[in-house]
Steps between C-alpha positions, in 0.01 A plus 500: 500500500845486357448300185789379275292640185334822495155468358454712180221304316300282764358270215813396392710521814268275722412250208778250591426504870844597609414814662214347663740231652731770612212690671391200676864417599499829712181342702610152487873471458529142644234374236585696177836420387594713206755287352186278417354779275624594145470864370458383138247592247422167349155337568684206637672746782165659564316165553767353724511815712110531528480127587725547793302811606163343448616218739609768767172661470317178547709398797451847670125520409557809298231602254648627189244455208618255236368727213717777638808275509413376138443872383833597665705223333349597170563877558127579487362863567481585857565145618844571667348784683206301646762225609689755681194618674385153591868436617513808707157431659599144575832583658420793705131438557419848412311651213690825433363553147270322269547485124183501305636328213372187306751251384420388139627160476388454149706788346 
């Protein structure tokens, strides 16, 4: 995918949900409007973006684990990587790879 931001540090780059929205906009351009998302770093920006994304996931019956989303928002170790894996599997219906990482939501 040709994303507007190159991913250098996944746990920070995915935390606000902007890149997730951008990825989804490639698959659902009529439903994901990028002007609705803010590429900010504040907790308010993150919550607003992720609320929109979670509503979209629910409407599409996409299964993205809530603890993985929370871990991604709070930059927990491995959470963004697991999120990308779940998103990949959901969008492509393939399991190309499997990360064997545990998301520690308490750290």
